[in-house]
Every structure is written in C-alpha cells, then in structure tokens.
mmCIF file of C-alpha atoms in Angstrom:
data_model
loop_
_atom_site.group_PDB
_atom_site.id
_atom_site.type_symbol
_atom_site.label_atom_id
_atom_site.label_comp_id
_atom_site.label_asym_id
_atom_site.label_seq_id
_atom_site.Cartn_x
_atom_site.Cartn_y
_atom_site.Cartn_z
ATOM 1 C CA MET R 1 -32.660 -22.721 -21.511
ATOM 2 C CA ARG R 2 -33.396 -20.924 -18.266
ATOM 3 C CA VAL R 3 -30.595 -18.761 -16.832
ATOM 4 C CA LEU R 4 -30.714 -17.372 -13.293
ATOM 5 C CA ILE R 5 -28.421 -14.432 -12.536
ATOM 6 C CA VAL R 6 -27.601 -13.932 -8.857
ATOM 7 C CA GLY R 7 -26.511 -10.312 -8.535
ATOM 8 C CA THR R 8 -27.931 -7.854 -11.054
ATOM 9 C CA GLY R 9 -25.376 -5.069 -10.871
ATOM 10 C CA LEU R 10 -23.239 -3.951 -13.801
ATOM 11 C CA ILE R 11 -21.887 -7.386 -14.803
ATOM 12 C CA GLY R 12 -24.974 -9.441 -13.981
ATOM 13 C CA ALA R 13 -27.368 -7.092 -15.757
ATOM 14 C CA SER R 14 -25.006 -6.829 -18.739
ATOM 15 C CA ILE R 15 -25.011 -10.627 -19.010
ATOM 16 C CA GLY R 16 -28.809 -10.541 -18.997
ATOM 17 C CA LEU R 17 -28.865 -7.900 -21.729
ATOM 18 C CA ALA R 18 -26.307 -9.839 -23.760
ATOM 19 C CA LEU R 19 -28.400 -13.009 -23.514
ATOM 20 C CA LYS R 20 -31.582 -11.171 -24.534
ATOM 21 C CA SER R 21 -29.807 -9.570 -27.507
ATOM 22 C CA LEU R 22 -28.759 -12.851 -29.134
ATOM 23 C CA GLU R 23 -30.460 -13.437 -32.463
ATOM 24 C CA GLY R 24 -31.424 -16.815 -33.873
ATOM 25 C CA GLU R 25 -31.190 -18.429 -30.434
ATOM 26 C CA PRO R 26 -33.972 -20.630 -29.035
ATOM 27 C CA ARG R 27 -35.707 -18.653 -26.316
ATOM 28 C CA ILE R 28 -33.541 -18.095 -23.259
ATOM 29 C CA GLU R 29 -35.513 -17.159 -20.171
ATOM 30 C CA VAL R 30 -33.467 -14.920 -17.890
ATOM 31 C CA LEU R 31 -34.355 -14.759 -14.205
ATOM 32 C CA GLY R 32 -32.568 -12.800 -11.510
ATOM 33 C CA TRP R 33 -32.158 -11.901 -7.874
ATOM 34 C CA ASP R 34 -30.271 -9.142 -6.098
ATOM 35 C CA SER R 35 -29.908 -8.165 -2.464
ATOM 36 C CA LYS R 36 -30.822 -4.598 -3.464
ATOM 37 C CA ALA R 37 -34.473 -4.352 -4.478
ATOM 38 C CA SER R 38 -33.781 -1.209 -6.510
ATOM 39 C CA GLU R 39 -31.156 -2.977 -8.636
ATOM 40 C CA LEU R 40 -33.477 -5.919 -9.221
ATOM 41 C CA THR R 41 -36.361 -3.679 -10.252
ATOM 42 C CA LYS R 42 -34.102 -1.711 -12.578
ATOM 43 C CA ALA R 43 -32.816 -4.911 -14.194
ATOM 44 C CA VAL R 44 -36.376 -5.866 -15.114
ATOM 45 C CA GLU R 45 -37.134 -2.347 -16.361
ATOM 46 C CA ILE R 46 -34.162 -2.258 -18.759
ATOM 47 C CA GLY R 47 -34.960 -5.717 -20.138
ATOM 48 C CA ALA R 48 -32.034 -7.607 -18.581
ATOM 49 C CA LEU R 49 -34.434 -9.990 -16.828
ATOM 50 C CA ASP R 50 -37.707 -11.618 -17.749
ATOM 51 C CA LYS R 51 -38.583 -12.076 -14.102
ATOM 52 C CA ALA R 52 -37.282 -11.129 -10.658
ATOM 53 C CA LEU R 53 -37.130 -13.805 -7.965
ATOM 54 C CA ASP R 54 -37.181 -13.831 -4.186
ATOM 55 C CA ALA R 55 -34.071 -15.174 -2.439
ATOM 56 C CA GLY R 56 -35.898 -18.352 -1.453
ATOM 57 C CA ASP R 57 -36.751 -19.145 -5.064
ATOM 58 C CA VAL R 58 -33.084 -19.097 -6.127
ATOM 59 C CA CYS R 59 -32.327 -22.337 -4.294
ATOM 60 C CA LYS R 60 -35.234 -24.363 -5.632
ATOM 61 C CA PRO R 61 -33.961 -27.468 -7.455
ATOM 62 C CA ASP R 62 -35.713 -26.583 -10.712
ATOM 63 C CA ALA R 63 -35.104 -22.825 -10.620
ATOM 64 C CA ALA R 64 -32.822 -22.806 -13.699
ATOM 65 C CA ASP R 65 -30.508 -24.740 -15.961
ATOM 66 C CA VAL R 66 -27.620 -22.280 -15.551
ATOM 67 C CA PHE R 67 -26.914 -20.235 -12.422
ATOM 68 C CA VAL R 68 -24.621 -17.220 -12.911
ATOM 69 C CA LEU R 69 -23.140 -15.938 -9.646
ATOM 70 C CA ALA R 70 -22.449 -12.269 -10.361
ATOM 71 C CA THR R 71 -21.709 -10.981 -6.864
ATOM 72 C CA PRO R 72 -18.404 -10.161 -5.132
ATOM 73 C CA VAL R 73 -16.174 -13.161 -4.387
ATOM 74 C CA LEU R 74 -17.175 -13.935 -0.793
ATOM 75 C CA PRO R 75 -20.926 -14.001 -1.543
ATOM 76 C CA ILE R 76 -20.151 -16.183 -4.579
ATOM 77 C CA MET R 77 -18.687 -18.792 -2.241
ATOM 78 C CA ASP R 78 -21.686 -18.481 0.095
ATOM 79 C CA TRP R 79 -24.066 -19.123 -2.828
ATOM 80 C CA MET R 80 -21.986 -22.117 -3.893
ATOM 81 C CA GLU R 81 -22.583 -23.661 -0.461
ATOM 82 C CA ARG R 82 -26.308 -22.951 -0.680
ATOM 83 C CA LEU R 83 -26.818 -24.240 -4.216
ATOM 84 C CA ALA R 84 -24.689 -27.392 -4.169
ATOM 85 C CA PRO R 85 -27.041 -29.500 -1.981
ATOM 86 C CA VAL R 86 -30.158 -28.769 -4.073
ATOM 87 C CA LEU R 87 -28.862 -28.941 -7.653
ATOM 88 C CA GLY R 88 -28.111 -32.055 -9.646
ATOM 89 C CA GLU R 89 -26.727 -33.467 -12.862
ATOM 90 C CA GLY R 90 -27.513 -31.500 -15.982
ATOM 91 C CA GLN R 91 -27.370 -28.154 -14.196
ATOM 92 C CA LEU R 92 -24.498 -25.666 -14.299
ATOM 93 C CA VAL R 93 -23.237 -23.049 -11.864
ATOM 94 C CA THR R 94 -20.766 -20.471 -13.156
ATOM 95 C CA ASP R 95 -19.434 -17.220 -11.744
ATOM 96 C CA VAL R 96 -17.774 -13.937 -12.685
ATOM 97 C CA GLY R 97 -15.478 -13.575 -9.646
ATOM 98 C CA SER R 98 -12.251 -11.588 -9.924
ATOM 99 C CA THR R 99 -10.189 -14.228 -8.094
ATOM 100 C CA LYS R 100 -10.337 -17.946 -8.743
ATOM 101 C CA ARG R 101 -8.123 -20.044 -6.472
ATOM 102 C CA GLU R 102 -10.466 -20.189 -3.463
ATOM 103 C CA ILE R 103 -13.541 -20.511 -5.685
ATOM 104 C CA VAL R 104 -12.049 -23.462 -7.589
ATOM 105 C CA GLU R 105 -10.950 -25.147 -4.347
ATOM 106 C CA ARG R 106 -14.490 -24.919 -3.002
ATOM 107 C CA ALA R 107 -15.998 -26.056 -6.311
ATOM 108 C CA ARG R 108 -13.934 -29.260 -6.231
ATOM 109 C CA LYS R 109 -15.510 -30.137 -2.894
ATOM 110 C CA LEU R 110 -19.094 -29.211 -3.793
ATOM 111 C CA PHE R 111 -19.596 -29.848 -7.520
ATOM 112 C CA ASN R 112 -18.451 -31.901 -10.530
ATOM 113 C CA GLN R 113 -19.065 -35.249 -8.839
ATOM 114 C CA PRO R 114 -21.574 -38.011 -9.648
ATOM 115 C CA GLY R 115 -25.094 -36.767 -8.971
ATOM 116 C CA CYS R 116 -23.937 -33.159 -8.560
ATOM 117 C CA ALA R 117 -24.263 -30.062 -10.699
ATOM 118 C CA ARG R 118 -21.281 -28.857 -12.717
ATOM 119 C CA PHE R 119 -19.292 -25.767 -11.795
ATOM 120 C CA LEU R 120 -17.430 -23.716 -14.399
ATOM 121 C CA ALA R 121 -15.338 -20.927 -12.895
ATOM 122 C CA GLY R 122 -15.333 -17.788 -15.030
ATOM 123 C CA HIS R 123 -14.123 -14.199 -15.032
ATOM 124 C CA PRO R 124 -15.052 -11.649 -17.707
ATOM 125 C CA MET R 125 -12.338 -8.993 -17.926
ATOM 126 C CA ALA R 126 -14.849 -6.224 -18.477
ATOM 127 C CA GLY R 127 -16.417 -3.547 -16.353
ATOM 128 C CA LYS R 128 -16.442 0.123 -15.530
ATOM 129 C CA GLU R 129 -15.017 2.208 -12.704
ATOM 130 C CA ALA R 130 -18.548 2.599 -11.328
ATOM 131 C CA GLY R 131 -21.034 -0.208 -10.845
ATOM 132 C CA GLY R 132 -24.765 -0.626 -10.834
ATOM 133 C CA CYS R 133 -27.455 -1.952 -13.107
ATOM 134 C CA GLY R 134 -28.031 1.482 -14.598
ATOM 135 C CA LEU R 135 -24.665 1.295 -16.398
ATOM 136 C CA ALA R 136 -25.263 -2.171 -17.867
ATOM 137 C CA GLU R 137 -25.027 -2.715 -21.613
ATOM 138 C CA ALA R 138 -25.378 -5.699 -23.916
ATOM 139 C CA GLY R 139 -22.068 -4.963 -25.636
ATOM 140 C CA LEU R 140 -19.985 -4.739 -22.465
ATOM 141 C CA PHE R 141 -18.143 -8.000 -23.201
ATOM 142 C CA ARG R 142 -17.499 -7.396 -26.898
ATOM 143 C CA GLY R 143 -13.763 -7.752 -27.514
ATOM 144 C CA ALA R 144 -13.041 -8.469 -23.834
ATOM 145 C CA ALA R 145 -11.296 -11.581 -22.547
ATOM 146 C CA TRP R 146 -13.572 -13.985 -20.646
ATOM 147 C CA LEU R 147 -11.367 -16.286 -18.599
ATOM 148 C CA PHE R 148 -12.448 -19.795 -17.644
ATOM 149 C CA THR R 149 -10.611 -21.625 -14.889
ATOM 150 C CA PRO R 150 -11.103 -25.401 -15.077
ATOM 151 C CA VAL R 151 -12.245 -27.279 -12.014
ATOM 152 C CA ASP R 152 -11.500 -30.542 -13.841
ATOM 153 C CA GLU R 153 -10.767 -31.686 -17.402
ATOM 154 C CA GLU R 154 -14.332 -32.668 -18.335
ATOM 155 C CA ARG R 155 -16.591 -30.457 -20.430
ATOM 156 C CA THR R 156 -20.271 -31.392 -20.419
ATOM 157 C CA ASP R 157 -22.849 -30.306 -22.983
ATOM 158 C CA ILE R 158 -24.220 -27.532 -20.777
ATOM 159 C CA GLU R 159 -20.720 -26.164 -20.135
ATOM 160 C CA ARG R 160 -19.957 -26.115 -23.839
ATOM 161 C CA GLU R 161 -23.305 -24.440 -24.469
ATOM 162 C CA TRP R 162 -22.539 -21.698 -21.940
ATOM 163 C CA ILE R 163 -19.063 -21.114 -23.390
ATOM 164 C CA GLY R 164 -20.667 -20.862 -26.818
ATOM 165 C CA LEU R 165 -23.055 -18.187 -25.560
ATOM 166 C CA VAL R 166 -20.161 -16.223 -24.081
ATOM 167 C CA GLU R 167 -18.393 -16.336 -27.441
ATOM 168 C CA ARG R 168 -21.569 -15.023 -29.055
ATOM 169 C CA PHE R 169 -21.453 -12.073 -26.643
ATOM 170 C CA GLY R 170 -18.312 -11.113 -28.578
ATOM 171 C CA ALA R 171 -15.919 -12.117 -25.790
ATOM 172 C CA ARG R 172 -12.535 -13.757 -26.361
ATOM 173 C CA VAL R 173 -12.630 -17.028 -24.406
ATOM 174 C CA MET R 174 -9.369 -18.015 -22.702
ATOM 175 C CA GLU R 175 -8.505 -20.769 -20.241
ATOM 176 C CA LEU R 176 -6.102 -20.413 -17.300
ATOM 177 C CA ASP R 177 -5.534 -22.547 -14.226
ATOM 178 C CA ALA R 178 -6.538 -20.918 -10.948
ATOM 179 C CA GLU R 179 -3.034 -20.154 -9.657
ATOM 180 C CA ARG R 180 -1.918 -18.540 -12.912
ATOM 181 C CA HIS R 181 -5.199 -16.625 -13.171
ATOM 182 C CA ASP R 182 -4.754 -15.021 -9.760
ATOM 183 C CA GLU R 183 -1.078 -14.279 -10.389
ATOM 184 C CA VAL R 184 -1.686 -12.624 -13.774
ATOM 185 C CA CYS R 185 -4.769 -10.722 -12.601
ATOM 186 C CA ALA R 186 -2.805 -9.389 -9.624
ATOM 187 C CA TRP R 187 -0.509 -7.688 -12.161
ATOM 188 C CA VAL R 188 -2.929 -6.620 -14.894
ATOM 189 C CA SER R 189 -6.047 -5.784 -12.859
ATOM 190 C CA HIS R 190 -5.555 -5.709 -9.106
ATOM 191 C CA LEU R 191 -2.272 -3.745 -9.049
ATOM 192 C CA PRO R 192 -3.611 -1.008 -11.377
ATOM 193 C CA GLN R 193 -6.664 -0.688 -9.106
ATOM 194 C CA MET R 194 -4.546 -0.343 -5.951
ATOM 195 C CA LEU R 195 -2.222 2.132 -7.684
ATOM 196 C CA SER R 196 -5.130 4.281 -8.872
ATOM 197 C CA THR R 197 -6.788 4.151 -5.452
ATOM 198 C CA ALA R 198 -3.559 5.101 -3.670
ATOM 199 C CA LEU R 199 -2.843 8.011 -6.018
ATOM 200 C CA ALA R 200 -6.396 9.382 -5.805
ATOM 201 C CA ALA R 201 -6.356 9.053 -1.997
ATOM 202 C CA LEU R 202 -2.941 10.749 -1.816
ATOM 203 C CA LEU R 203 -4.131 13.684 -3.910
ATOM 204 C CA GLU R 204 -7.274 14.002 -1.803
ATOM 205 C CA GLU R 205 -5.341 14.040 1.486
ATOM 206 C CA THR R 206 -2.577 16.309 0.170
ATOM 207 C CA PHE R 207 -4.896 19.030 -1.104
ATOM 208 C CA ALA R 208 -8.013 18.542 1.044
ATOM 209 C CA GLY R 209 -6.958 21.394 3.353
ATOM 210 C CA ASP R 210 -5.810 23.594 0.482
ATOM 211 C CA PRO R 211 -8.853 24.712 -1.552
ATOM 212 C CA ASP R 212 -6.745 26.759 -3.966
ATOM 213 C CA GLY R 213 -4.384 23.837 -4.496
ATOM 214 C CA MET R 214 -7.260 21.414 -5.050
ATOM 215 C CA ALA R 215 -8.845 23.816 -7.525
ATOM 216 C CA ALA R 216 -5.540 24.021 -9.381
ATOM 217 C CA VAL R 217 -5.196 20.216 -9.468
ATOM 218 C CA GLN R 218 -8.702 19.842 -10.858
ATOM 219 C CA ALA R 219 -8.225 22.631 -13.391
ATOM 220 C CA ILE R 220 -4.755 21.601 -14.596
ATOM 221 C CA GLY R 221 -4.980 17.827 -14.326
ATOM 222 C CA GLY R 222 -5.607 16.582 -17.836
ATOM 223 C CA ARG R 223 -6.147 13.252 -19.541
ATOM 224 C CA ALA R 224 -3.158 11.590 -17.871
ATOM 225 C CA LEU R 225 -4.449 12.336 -14.388
ATOM 226 C CA ARG R 226 -8.040 11.409 -15.284
ATOM 227 C CA GLU R 227 -6.988 8.052 -16.725
ATOM 228 C CA THR R 228 -4.556 7.261 -13.915
ATOM 229 C CA THR R 229 -7.095 7.983 -11.174
ATOM 230 C CA ARG R 230 -10.203 6.727 -13.014
ATOM 231 C CA LEU R 231 -10.222 3.425 -11.141
ATOM 232 C CA GLY R 232 -10.166 5.353 -7.878
ATOM 233 C CA SER R 233 -13.958 5.576 -8.272
ATOM 234 C CA SER R 234 -14.308 1.796 -7.884
ATOM 235 C CA PRO R 235 -16.319 0.596 -4.860
ATOM 236 C CA TYR R 236 -14.556 -0.902 -1.851
ATOM 237 C CA SER R 237 -17.399 -3.434 -1.522
ATOM 238 C CA MET R 238 -16.055 -5.344 -4.541
ATOM 239 C CA TRP R 239 -12.322 -4.861 -4.049
ATOM 240 C CA ARG R 240 -12.421 -5.904 -0.396
ATOM 241 C CA ASP R 241 -13.132 -9.476 -1.473
ATOM 242 C CA VAL R 242 -10.460 -9.372 -4.191
ATOM 243 C CA ALA R 243 -7.849 -8.214 -1.670
ATOM 244 C CA MET R 244 -8.886 -10.824 0.896
ATOM 245 C CA THR R 245 -8.789 -13.756 -1.542
ATOM 246 C CA ASN R 246 -5.671 -12.753 -3.517
ATOM 247 C CA ALA R 247 -3.638 -10.921 -0.875
ATOM 248 C CA GLU R 248 -0.269 -12.603 -1.464
ATOM 249 C CA PRO R 249 -0.006 -12.094 -5.249
ATOM 250 C CA ILE R 250 -1.244 -8.499 -4.910
ATOM 251 C CA ALA R 251 1.248 -7.801 -2.122
ATOM 252 C CA GLU R 252 4.087 -9.224 -4.235
ATOM 253 C CA ALA R 253 3.100 -7.022 -7.195
ATOM 254 C CA ILE R 254 2.882 -3.922 -4.970
ATOM 255 C CA ALA R 255 6.313 -4.683 -3.458
ATOM 256 C CA ALA R 256 7.814 -5.030 -6.941
ATOM 257 C CA LEU R 257 6.280 -1.709 -7.986
ATOM 258 C CA GLU R 258 7.594 -0.026 -4.840
ATOM 259 C CA GLN R 259 11.115 -1.193 -5.716
ATOM 260 C CA ARG R 260 10.715 0.023 -9.286
ATOM 261 C CA LEU R 261 9.500 3.449 -8.164
ATOM 262 C CA GLN R 262 12.454 3.666 -5.799
ATOM 263 C CA HIS R 263 14.753 2.900 -8.752
ATOM 264 C CA VAL R 264 13.088 5.694 -10.761
ATOM 265 C CA ARG R 265 13.359 8.115 -7.853
ATOM 266 C CA GLU R 266 17.057 7.397 -7.411
ATOM 267 C CA ASN R 267 17.749 7.935 -11.115
ATOM 268 C CA LEU R 268 15.762 11.056 -11.919
ATOM 269 C CA ARG R 269 19.007 12.792 -12.976
ATOM 270 C CA THR R 270 20.869 9.866 -14.526
ATOM 271 C CA PRO R 271 20.765 8.058 -17.905
ATOM 272 C CA GLU R 272 19.053 5.146 -16.144
ATOM 273 C CA LEU R 273 15.794 7.068 -16.398
ATOM 274 C CA ARG R 274 16.098 6.984 -20.199
ATOM 275 C CA GLU R 275 16.514 3.206 -20.061
ATOM 276 C CA GLU R 276 13.400 2.946 -17.919
ATOM 277 C CA PHE R 277 11.410 4.849 -20.542
ATOM 278 C CA ARG R 278 12.853 2.649 -23.311
ATOM 279 C CA THR R 279 11.816 -0.505 -21.447
ATOM 280 C CA ALA R 280 8.324 0.899 -20.901
ATOM 281 C CA ASN R 281 8.066 1.896 -24.577
ATOM 282 C CA ARG R 282 8.917 -1.666 -25.655
ATOM 283 C CA PHE R 283 6.093 -3.043 -23.540
ATOM 284 C CA ARG R 284 3.598 -0.570 -24.998
ATOM 285 C CA GLU R 285 4.715 -1.355 -28.552
ATOM 286 C CA LYS R 286 3.628 -4.973 -28.034
ATOM 287 C CA ARG R 287 0.004 -3.986 -27.391
#
C-alpha cells in the first residue's frame, strides 16, 4: 500500500510514524507533502515519510492508494476538489478535520460514485496544544478516539483496510454522523479551546500593564491555571477553520456556558453553589 499524507505537521507526521511503526505489516510506503518546506524536510528526517513530493505530484492519478488530508479544514476541502477529478475506483481519500458537516456534504458531491474514489471522513481526537512535525510521535493516537463520519453506508475493502490500520495505531474507532459529530465536538473540544483562549487572553490584557501583578500571577498560578490555560497556546491558523465551519454549535455552547457562569456568579453566597459543585462532581465521577 502507498499512503500519501498531505500536511506533515503534528497529526500528519504522527500518522506517518504510526504507519512506519507497525510490525508484521506488508510494506507501506509513506509519501508526503506540506506547504512548509521545513516541515516536509523534518518529516523525512524523523522517519515519518519515505519520500517528500512536490505539490504537482500529489494530484497524479497513480500517486497513492490512500490520500490522508491532514491540513486545517478549509484546505482539506480545497484538496478534495483537486483530487476528485484525477482519482478513481480503488483509491481512498480520508481526512483528519476537526469539523465534519461541510466536509461530508462536499464528499457526497465529489466521491463515492461509480468511477470515483472513495472518501472516508475521519477525525482523530488527539493532539497537543502546540503543533509542528517536531512534536510528532508514533504513539500519539494510542487510547484516543478516532471518529469516522460516514458519507454513505458502503464500506469497501480499502476503507476497511484503513480503519484496521487506525485500530492498530491503538486508537478507539467510533462512528458518528456529521451533525452529531459537530455538535458533540463543539462541547468537548471546541468550547474548551475557546474558554482556554479567552481566559489566557483576559489574563494577558488584565496584567500586561502591571509587571508586578503579572509576575505574581506567573509565580502563584499552579497546576489549575496551567491546565486551564494550556490550550491557549493553540494556533489560530487551525482554529479559524473550526470556528468558520462549526460556528453555530460553538456559539450555542458558549451561550450556554455564559448562562451557567452567570448562575454561579449570582449564587456565590447561596447553597445553590454547593449544588453546582455536586452536579459537577457527578459528571467527573463518570469518567
């Protein structure tokens, strides 16, 4: 099998490393391309890729059996448009995008029809607050959920083979329809990111003009602050596309959180605050 990874940052390079680490597997040749030459070179150096390609080589009909689109969401959809006319039956395009509704809608128009390549929408729930090929690791997906969002009900041999490889990465494969995926991810992934970003930005603006105050925040802030603001290091370049393609569910989750925080604020001195903690404790006990 020949796998071509488009986008060799943290997720793309980690997929390459995971593929190269599989034992007892017939040889998988891993090719790659990235818009940043430094990332592409690094991916080859760390062993995530067997070979780096030029952009023009990515769209050749026989470039690969499986194409993994590991870029932000909007470039994923651009690559779908570019690949669909040149690929055919027996080939698979999959992705790692953080939102799925618009990707699946486009896939239904471009793929999974007679004479066309298959498209299998995917989303590994793994990553780090910072990106880049230099942070890639073969075990990144071990124990993580890898969500697949069906474009149709059919599963071809190459799709089943790819899902099997993902399971061998150590990921927990789950299937969700596109609408439910974007709704759930707005709550469990996108809202935490926006909350962390807002808190980190608020702290920065509040204490930026107060060096002594900032020094105190950095000296006193312990594990709770580090964990709550950790995602504030995430790059806008990725989250811009998430916000643009899942704006309504994210906005609804933010509005619900705003109402809940208002409830907490209004009950700081009442027994209702105890009930809020009890409700939160019950949720944590289920994990």
